[in-house]
Amino acid sequence: MSFRSRVGDDALLDVTNMRSVLADHYDLAPSMEAAEATRDIHARMARVVPLADWAVYAPYVIAINRLKKERDAVVLAHNYMTPEIFHGIADRVGDSLKLAIDATEVEASVIVQCGVHFMAETSKILNPGRTVLMPDMEAGCSLAESITAADVETMRARYPGAPVVTYVNTTAEVKAASDICCTSANALQIVNAMEGDTVIMTPDKYLAQNVARESHKRVAWWDGSCIVHELYTAEDLRAYRDSDPEVKIIAHPECTPDVVAEADYTGSTGGIIDWVHRHKPGKAMLVTECSMASNIADALPEVEFARPCNMCPYMKKISLEKILWSLHSMTGEVTVDPAVADGARRAVQRMIDLSRKLQG
Ligand code: 13P
Ligand code: SF4
């Protein structure tokens, strides 16, 4: 089933109406005055966002930050959000694991999830009593769309008795059909902690193959992939390194095993950010989504980022305008059937608990 048919046409944005209502309530014209008034925020992204562009964003940032207080809302933003979102309005930022843990600590009544739909579902599953808003319901994920709960049962029938470890990049229904979840930050540790010789990993075949290379378990996988990370090739990376031998290549484990084999470090988006902060290489190529380098460029002026990168079309559906609209209109609410949410919560909470225990 396509993502669009799953969320329903009613959930889709009427952009013309959104713009006319916002124009009636807020002064959103580009403003150097607003840019000057928010120079401290701009300073976190000045290397990648020119002041002229900031004059376009600043009125939205001011309006959203005000509205967050009025609505008792908190913004959870993934590392792939653009800098004006990541630095301008987010209360918590991180990779999927950190955002899931952060969601368990929220005290505000409303969560605005700046990321993709499965992340908002995870926040809702962990906060059934809070309102979770998604600024654009069409922000899906190729991995989440690649598998259904029935497919999980097919895998169980193929490998009887094997536990199912499901990547968080999936729908709540798929999580509920699984034994435990994992993220790119803990996949190897979770797989290794399962009982038995064989573990089923869904839905990312490349994450599973990368885990299989390092695990003592036999790993069976589903045929899903990330449309962003699968575009990178080992040949391209080798050619890049040949032309610039000093560059450090840092990859996400959704890349193919051939690409991961070329990398100096492989980790979750949070792991990548930590690695660059710790090692401060003179030149780094982040083999992942484009906003990652933009978001850390100002904190690391000594690092030159090589920019061949790929954009996630789903993550890029989230914009300041849509965030303001979701908070203004309180639309884009994410709901999860309570019975499904119970099953999915068990798999997500089991991951969080095991992750904490394994970290000591
Ligand atoms: P992380 O958990 O590493 O942030 O990855 C999420 C994702 O969607 C990467 O494409
Ligand atoms: Fe999904 Fe890939 Fe986009 Fe991450 S980058 S949200 S895995 S499509």
Short mmCIF file of C-alpha atoms and ligand atoms in Angstrom, two decimals:
data_model
loop_
_atom_site.label_atom_id
_atom_site.label_comp_id
_atom_site.label_asym_id
_atom_site.label_seq_id
_atom_site.Cartn_x
_atom_site.Cartn_y
_atom_site.Cartn_z
CA MET A 1 0.00 0.00 0.00
CA SER A 2 1.42 3.41 -0.89
CA PHE A 3 2.17 5.85 1.90
CA ARG A 4 -0.35 8.30 0.44
CA SER A 5 -3.19 5.80 0.55
CA ARG A 6 -2.22 4.75 4.08
CA VAL A 7 -2.40 8.25 5.59
CA GLY A 8 -5.44 9.23 3.47
CA ASP A 9 -6.00 12.25 1.21
CA ASP A 10 -7.51 14.27 4.10
CA ALA A 11 -4.10 14.31 5.76
CA LEU A 12 -2.48 16.03 2.78
CA LEU A 13 -1.67 19.73 2.94
CA ASP A 14 -3.70 22.36 1.11
CA VAL A 15 -0.75 24.68 0.46
CA THR A 16 -2.80 27.58 -0.93
CA ASN A 17 -5.04 27.66 2.13
CA MET A 18 -2.03 27.26 4.45
CA ARG A 19 -0.26 30.28 2.92
CA SER A 20 -3.29 32.52 2.99
CA VAL A 21 -4.14 31.72 6.65
CA LEU A 22 -0.50 32.17 7.74
CA ALA A 23 -0.29 35.51 5.93
CA ASP A 24 -3.39 36.68 7.85
CA HIS A 25 -1.83 35.86 11.23
CA TYR A 26 1.93 36.43 10.97
CA ASP A 27 4.32 38.91 9.40
CA LEU A 28 6.45 36.49 7.42
CA ALA A 29 8.04 38.85 4.89
CA PRO A 30 11.86 38.62 4.67
CA SER A 31 13.24 41.00 7.30
CA MET A 32 16.78 42.18 8.06
CA GLU A 33 15.43 43.47 11.37
CA ALA A 34 14.28 39.95 12.32
CA ALA A 35 17.63 38.60 11.10
CA GLU A 36 19.52 41.07 13.32
CA ALA A 37 17.29 40.28 16.31
CA THR A 38 18.16 36.58 16.00
CA ARG A 39 21.89 36.89 15.24
CA ASP A 40 22.74 34.55 18.14
CA ILE A 41 20.75 31.76 16.47
CA HIS A 42 22.17 32.55 13.04
CA ALA A 43 25.70 32.35 14.45
CA ARG A 44 25.24 28.55 14.77
CA MET A 45 24.89 28.21 10.97
CA ALA A 46 26.57 31.33 9.54
CA ARG A 47 29.08 29.23 7.57
CA VAL A 48 26.30 27.56 5.56
CA VAL A 49 23.35 30.00 5.67
CA PRO A 50 24.10 33.50 4.28
CA LEU A 51 22.57 36.43 6.19
CA ALA A 52 20.33 37.23 3.20
CA ASP A 53 18.79 33.73 3.45
CA TRP A 54 18.52 34.08 7.20
CA ALA A 55 16.40 37.21 6.66
CA VAL A 56 13.90 34.91 4.92
CA TYR A 57 13.94 32.30 7.70
CA ALA A 58 14.10 34.57 10.77
CA PRO A 59 10.42 35.69 10.77
CA TYR A 60 9.34 32.02 10.73
CA VAL A 61 11.81 31.11 13.48
CA ILE A 62 10.52 33.93 15.69
CA ALA A 63 6.87 32.96 15.07
CA ILE A 64 7.47 29.23 15.71
CA ASN A 65 9.48 29.80 18.89
CA ARG A 66 6.68 32.03 20.24
CA LEU A 67 3.96 29.58 19.27
CA LYS A 68 5.81 26.67 20.90
CA LYS A 69 5.41 28.41 24.26
CA GLU A 70 1.72 29.18 23.68
CA ARG A 71 0.96 25.59 22.71
CA ASP A 72 3.24 23.97 25.34
CA ALA A 73 5.04 22.23 22.49
CA VAL A 74 8.47 20.70 22.07
CA VAL A 75 10.23 20.16 18.71
CA LEU A 76 12.14 16.90 18.22
CA ALA A 77 14.32 17.13 15.11
CA HIS A 78 16.35 14.50 13.29
CA ASN A 79 19.96 15.17 12.25
CA TYR A 80 18.84 15.37 8.60
CA MET A 81 16.75 18.50 9.12
CA THR A 82 18.04 21.61 7.37
CA PRO A 83 20.13 24.06 9.50
CA GLU A 84 17.37 26.64 9.99
CA ILE A 85 15.22 23.90 11.58
CA PHE A 86 18.04 22.04 13.33
CA HIS A 87 19.56 25.17 14.91
CA GLY A 88 16.61 27.57 14.71
CA ILE A 89 13.66 25.88 16.37
CA ALA A 90 14.56 22.37 17.60
CA ASP A 91 14.49 21.64 21.34
CA ARG A 92 16.10 18.23 20.96
CA VAL A 93 18.12 16.92 18.00
CA GLY A 94 19.62 13.51 17.33
CA ASP A 95 19.58 10.19 15.54
CA SER A 96 16.63 7.79 15.68
CA LEU A 97 17.75 6.16 18.93
CA LYS A 98 18.30 9.46 20.75
CA LEU A 99 14.98 10.86 19.50
CA ALA A 100 13.14 7.72 20.69
CA ILE A 101 14.77 8.04 24.12
CA ASP A 102 14.10 11.80 24.19
CA ALA A 103 10.44 11.07 23.41
CA THR A 104 10.18 9.09 26.66
CA GLU A 105 11.34 12.17 28.60
CA VAL A 106 8.97 14.76 27.12
CA GLU A 107 6.87 16.79 29.55
CA ALA A 108 5.19 19.18 27.08
CA SER A 109 1.63 18.49 25.89
CA VAL A 110 2.53 18.63 22.20
CA ILE A 111 5.43 17.08 20.25
CA VAL A 112 6.23 18.41 16.77
CA GLN A 113 8.25 15.73 15.01
CA CYS A 114 10.64 17.17 12.45
CA GLY A 115 11.75 14.07 10.62
CA VAL A 116 9.80 11.34 8.86
CA HIS A 117 6.52 9.61 9.66
CA PHE A 118 7.91 6.51 11.40
CA MET A 119 9.71 8.80 13.88
CA ALA A 120 6.44 10.57 14.73
CA GLU A 121 4.74 7.19 15.16
CA THR A 122 7.50 6.14 17.57
CA SER A 123 6.97 9.34 19.60
CA LYS A 124 3.21 8.70 19.68
CA ILE A 125 3.68 5.06 20.70
CA LEU A 126 5.83 6.21 23.62
CA ASN A 127 3.48 9.11 24.46
CA PRO A 128 -0.08 7.88 23.92
CA GLY A 129 -1.49 10.76 26.00
CA ARG A 130 0.31 13.56 24.13
CA THR A 131 -0.47 15.18 20.80
CA VAL A 132 2.16 14.36 18.18
CA LEU A 133 2.18 16.58 15.08
CA MET A 134 3.79 15.78 11.75
CA PRO A 135 4.29 18.92 9.59
CA ASP A 136 3.91 16.90 6.37
CA MET A 137 2.24 13.49 6.39
CA GLU A 138 3.92 12.66 3.07
CA ALA A 139 7.34 12.55 4.71
CA GLY A 140 7.68 8.76 4.46
CA CYS A 141 10.70 6.48 4.06
CA SER A 142 11.57 3.92 1.37
CA LEU A 143 12.48 1.39 4.06
CA ALA A 144 9.18 1.82 5.94
CA GLU A 145 7.30 1.37 2.66
CA SER A 146 9.17 -1.82 1.73
CA ILE A 147 7.56 -4.17 4.27
CA THR A 148 4.21 -5.04 5.90
CA ALA A 149 3.31 -6.98 9.05
CA ALA A 150 2.30 -9.92 6.79
CA ASP A 151 5.82 -9.89 5.30
CA VAL A 152 7.25 -10.28 8.81
CA GLU A 153 5.12 -13.41 9.24
CA THR A 154 6.44 -14.72 5.89
CA MET A 155 9.98 -14.32 7.23
CA ARG A 156 9.05 -16.10 10.47
CA ALA A 157 7.65 -19.03 8.46
CA ARG A 158 10.87 -19.17 6.43
CA TYR A 159 13.12 -19.22 9.54
CA PRO A 160 11.05 -20.91 12.29
CA GLY A 161 11.96 -19.84 15.82
CA ALA A 162 14.37 -17.07 14.73
CA PRO A 163 13.80 -13.74 16.54
CA VAL A 164 12.80 -10.76 14.39
CA VAL A 165 14.91 -7.61 14.88
CA THR A 166 13.20 -4.74 13.08
CA TYR A 167 14.82 -1.44 12.19
CA VAL A 168 12.88 1.53 13.59
CA ASN A 169 12.43 2.76 9.99
CA THR A 170 9.14 0.84 9.80
CA THR A 171 5.43 1.34 10.47
CA ALA A 172 3.93 0.67 13.91
CA GLU A 173 2.23 -2.46 12.49
CA VAL A 174 5.58 -3.93 11.44
CA LYS A 175 7.13 -3.08 14.80
CA ALA A 176 4.19 -4.78 16.57
CA ALA A 177 4.80 -7.94 14.52
CA SER A 178 8.48 -8.03 15.58
CA ASP A 179 10.29 -9.20 18.71
CA ILE A 180 12.46 -6.14 19.18
CA CYS A 181 13.50 -2.98 17.32
CA CYS A 182 16.97 -1.67 16.55
CA THR A 183 18.47 1.49 15.12
CA SER A 184 21.69 2.03 13.21
CA ALA A 185 23.29 2.94 16.57
CA ASN A 186 22.65 -0.42 18.25
CA ALA A 187 21.85 -2.98 15.50
CA LEU A 188 24.97 -5.14 16.01
CA GLN A 189 24.62 -5.23 19.80
CA ILE A 190 20.89 -6.05 19.62
CA VAL A 191 21.43 -8.86 17.08
CA ASN A 192 24.28 -10.31 19.14
CA ALA A 193 22.10 -10.26 22.27
CA MET A 194 19.34 -12.39 20.68
CA GLU A 195 18.98 -16.06 21.55
CA GLY A 196 19.65 -18.76 18.94
CA ASP A 197 21.99 -19.00 15.95
CA THR A 198 19.79 -17.24 13.40
CA VAL A 199 18.31 -13.73 13.58
CA ILE A 200 15.89 -12.19 11.09
CA MET A 201 16.58 -8.51 10.34
CA THR A 202 13.99 -6.37 8.58
CA PRO A 203 13.68 -4.40 6.39
CA ASP A 204 17.12 -3.00 5.41
CA LYS A 205 19.17 -5.64 3.58
CA TYR A 206 22.33 -3.50 3.64
CA LEU A 207 22.17 -2.76 7.36
CA ALA A 208 21.62 -6.51 7.87
CA GLN A 209 24.56 -7.42 5.63
CA ASN A 210 26.79 -4.92 7.43
CA VAL A 211 25.75 -6.41 10.79
CA ALA A 212 26.23 -9.97 9.47
CA ARG A 213 29.84 -9.19 8.59
CA GLU A 214 30.61 -8.39 12.23
CA SER A 215 28.23 -10.71 14.09
CA HIS A 216 28.67 -14.35 15.11
CA LYS A 217 24.99 -14.89 14.26
CA ARG A 218 23.55 -16.08 10.97
CA VAL A 219 21.49 -13.11 9.74
CA ALA A 220 18.52 -13.45 7.36
CA TRP A 221 17.23 -10.24 5.79
CA TRP A 222 14.31 -8.64 3.99
CA ASP A 223 14.87 -7.01 0.59
CA GLY A 224 14.45 -3.34 1.59
CA SER A 225 16.86 -0.46 1.05
CA CYS A 226 17.27 3.26 1.57
CA ILE A 227 16.95 5.18 -1.70
CA VAL A 228 19.42 7.79 -0.44
CA HIS A 229 22.29 5.62 0.81
CA GLU A 230 22.14 2.95 -1.89
CA LEU A 231 23.16 5.60 -4.46
CA TYR A 232 26.75 5.69 -3.18
CA THR A 233 29.20 3.33 -4.85
CA ALA A 234 32.57 2.00 -3.69
CA GLU A 235 34.08 3.00 -7.06
CA ASP A 236 33.08 6.63 -6.53
CA LEU A 237 34.57 6.65 -3.04
CA ARG A 238 37.82 5.06 -4.23
CA ALA A 239 38.08 7.64 -7.01
CA TYR A 240 37.47 10.38 -4.46
CA ARG A 241 40.13 9.06 -2.12
CA ASP A 242 42.60 8.71 -5.02
CA SER A 243 42.12 12.38 -5.85
CA ASP A 244 42.37 13.43 -2.19
CA PRO A 245 44.22 10.85 -0.03
CA GLU A 246 43.83 12.97 3.14
CA VAL A 247 40.03 12.75 3.17
CA LYS A 248 38.31 10.73 5.91
CA ILE A 249 35.32 8.83 4.55
CA ILE A 250 32.53 8.34 7.09
CA ALA A 251 29.53 6.23 6.12
CA HIS A 252 26.07 5.35 7.41
CA PRO A 253 25.36 1.59 7.72
CA GLU A 254 22.40 1.88 5.31
CA CYS A 255 25.10 2.04 2.59
CA THR A 256 26.10 -1.17 0.79
CA PRO A 257 28.80 -3.36 2.39
CA ASP A 258 31.19 -2.38 -0.44
CA VAL A 259 30.80 1.28 0.48
CA VAL A 260 31.14 0.55 4.20
CA ALA A 261 34.39 -1.35 3.43
CA GLU A 262 35.84 1.88 1.98
CA ALA A 263 34.95 3.96 5.03
CA ASP A 264 37.25 5.06 7.88
CA TYR A 265 34.25 4.96 10.23
CA THR A 266 30.66 3.72 9.97
CA GLY A 267 27.91 4.68 12.39
CA SER A 268 24.48 6.15 12.99
CA THR A 269 23.96 9.84 12.23
CA GLY A 270 24.65 10.59 15.90
CA GLY A 271 27.75 8.36 15.80
CA ILE A 272 29.01 10.18 12.71
CA ILE A 273 28.62 13.58 14.38
CA ASP A 274 30.44 12.36 17.51
CA TRP A 275 33.25 10.85 15.43
CA VAL A 276 33.89 14.07 13.51
CA HIS A 277 33.84 16.09 16.74
CA ARG A 278 36.31 13.72 18.39
CA HIS A 279 38.73 13.31 15.45
CA LYS A 280 38.42 16.71 13.74
CA PRO A 281 39.86 15.50 10.42
CA GLY A 282 41.19 18.21 8.08
CA LYS A 283 38.82 16.96 5.41
CA ALA A 284 35.77 14.73 5.80
CA MET A 285 33.26 13.22 3.43
CA LEU A 286 30.01 12.21 5.13
CA VAL A 287 28.51 9.42 3.05
CA THR A 288 24.95 10.16 4.09
CA GLU A 289 22.29 12.88 3.77
CA CYS A 290 23.43 16.40 2.79
CA SER A 291 22.19 18.31 5.86
CA MET A 292 24.48 16.36 8.21
CA ALA A 293 27.59 18.28 7.14
CA SER A 294 25.70 21.60 7.05
CA ASN A 295 24.49 21.17 10.63
CA ILE A 296 27.96 20.66 12.11
CA ALA A 297 30.00 22.92 9.81
CA ASP A 298 29.95 25.96 12.11
CA ALA A 299 30.89 24.02 15.25
CA LEU A 300 33.88 22.57 13.37
CA PRO A 301 35.55 25.38 11.41
CA GLU A 302 38.78 23.36 11.18
CA VAL A 303 37.06 20.61 9.16
CA GLU A 304 36.53 21.00 5.42
CA PHE A 305 33.54 18.96 4.29
CA ALA A 306 33.72 17.35 0.86
CA ARG A 307 30.23 17.73 -0.47
CA PRO A 308 29.23 14.84 -2.72
CA CYS A 309 26.04 14.01 -0.80
CA ASN A 310 22.53 12.76 -1.48
CA MET A 311 19.34 14.38 -0.31
CA CYS A 312 16.45 12.48 1.31
CA PRO A 313 13.30 13.66 -0.53
CA TYR A 314 11.15 12.64 2.44
CA MET A 315 13.13 14.50 5.10
CA LYS A 316 13.22 17.54 2.83
CA LYS A 317 9.41 17.77 2.86
CA ILE A 318 9.68 19.35 6.32
CA SER A 319 10.01 23.15 6.18
CA LEU A 320 9.65 26.07 8.59
CA GLU A 321 6.43 27.06 6.85
CA LYS A 322 4.85 23.63 7.39
CA ILE A 323 6.06 23.51 11.00
CA LEU A 324 4.47 26.90 11.69
CA TRP A 325 1.26 25.70 10.04
CA SER A 326 1.07 22.48 12.06
CA LEU A 327 1.47 24.44 15.32
CA HIS A 328 -0.91 27.20 14.25
CA SER A 329 -3.68 24.90 13.02
CA MET A 330 -2.84 21.92 15.27
CA THR A 331 -3.28 19.69 12.21
CA GLY A 332 -1.19 16.74 11.07
CA GLU A 333 -1.86 14.78 14.23
CA VAL A 334 -0.36 11.29 14.19
CA THR A 335 -2.55 8.52 15.54
CA VAL A 336 -1.78 4.85 16.12
CA ASP A 337 -4.40 2.20 16.78
CA PRO A 338 -4.07 1.44 20.55
CA ALA A 339 -3.73 -2.34 20.07
CA VAL A 340 -1.00 -1.84 17.44
CA ALA A 341 0.65 0.79 19.64
CA ASP A 342 0.82 -1.68 22.56
CA GLY A 343 2.66 -4.23 20.42
CA ALA A 344 4.98 -1.65 18.87
CA ARG A 345 5.73 -0.11 22.29
CA ARG A 346 6.83 -3.50 23.59
CA ALA A 347 9.35 -3.86 20.70
CA VAL A 348 10.64 -0.26 20.98
CA GLN A 349 10.85 -0.29 24.79
CA ARG A 350 12.66 -3.63 24.71
CA MET A 351 15.24 -2.02 22.41
CA ILE A 352 15.64 1.04 24.65
CA ASP A 353 16.01 -1.11 27.78
CA LEU A 354 18.49 -3.52 26.16
CA SER A 355 20.47 -0.64 24.65
CA ARG A 356 20.80 1.00 28.08
CA LYS A 357 21.80 -2.30 29.70
CA LEU A 358 24.41 -3.09 27.01
CA GLN A 359 25.93 0.37 27.39
CA GLY A 360 26.25 -0.29 31.12
P1 13P B 1 19.85 7.31 12.25
O1 13P B 1 19.14 6.47 13.25
O2 13P B 1 21.30 6.94 12.10
O3 13P B 1 19.66 8.76 12.54
O4 13P B 1 19.26 7.01 10.81
C1 13P B 1 17.96 7.30 10.45
C2 13P B 1 17.80 7.36 9.01
O5 13P B 1 16.72 7.43 8.50
C3 13P B 1 19.02 7.32 8.21
O6 13P B 1 18.71 7.34 6.88
FE1 SF4 B 2 14.34 6.62 4.92
FE2 SF4 B 2 16.68 6.72 3.65
FE3 SF4 B 2 15.29 8.96 4.01
FE4 SF4 B 2 16.49 7.76 6.10
S1 SF4 B 2 17.47 8.69 4.33
S2 SF4 B 2 14.38 8.55 6.03
S3 SF4 B 2 16.24 5.59 5.53
S4 SF4 B 2 14.66 7.18 2.78
#
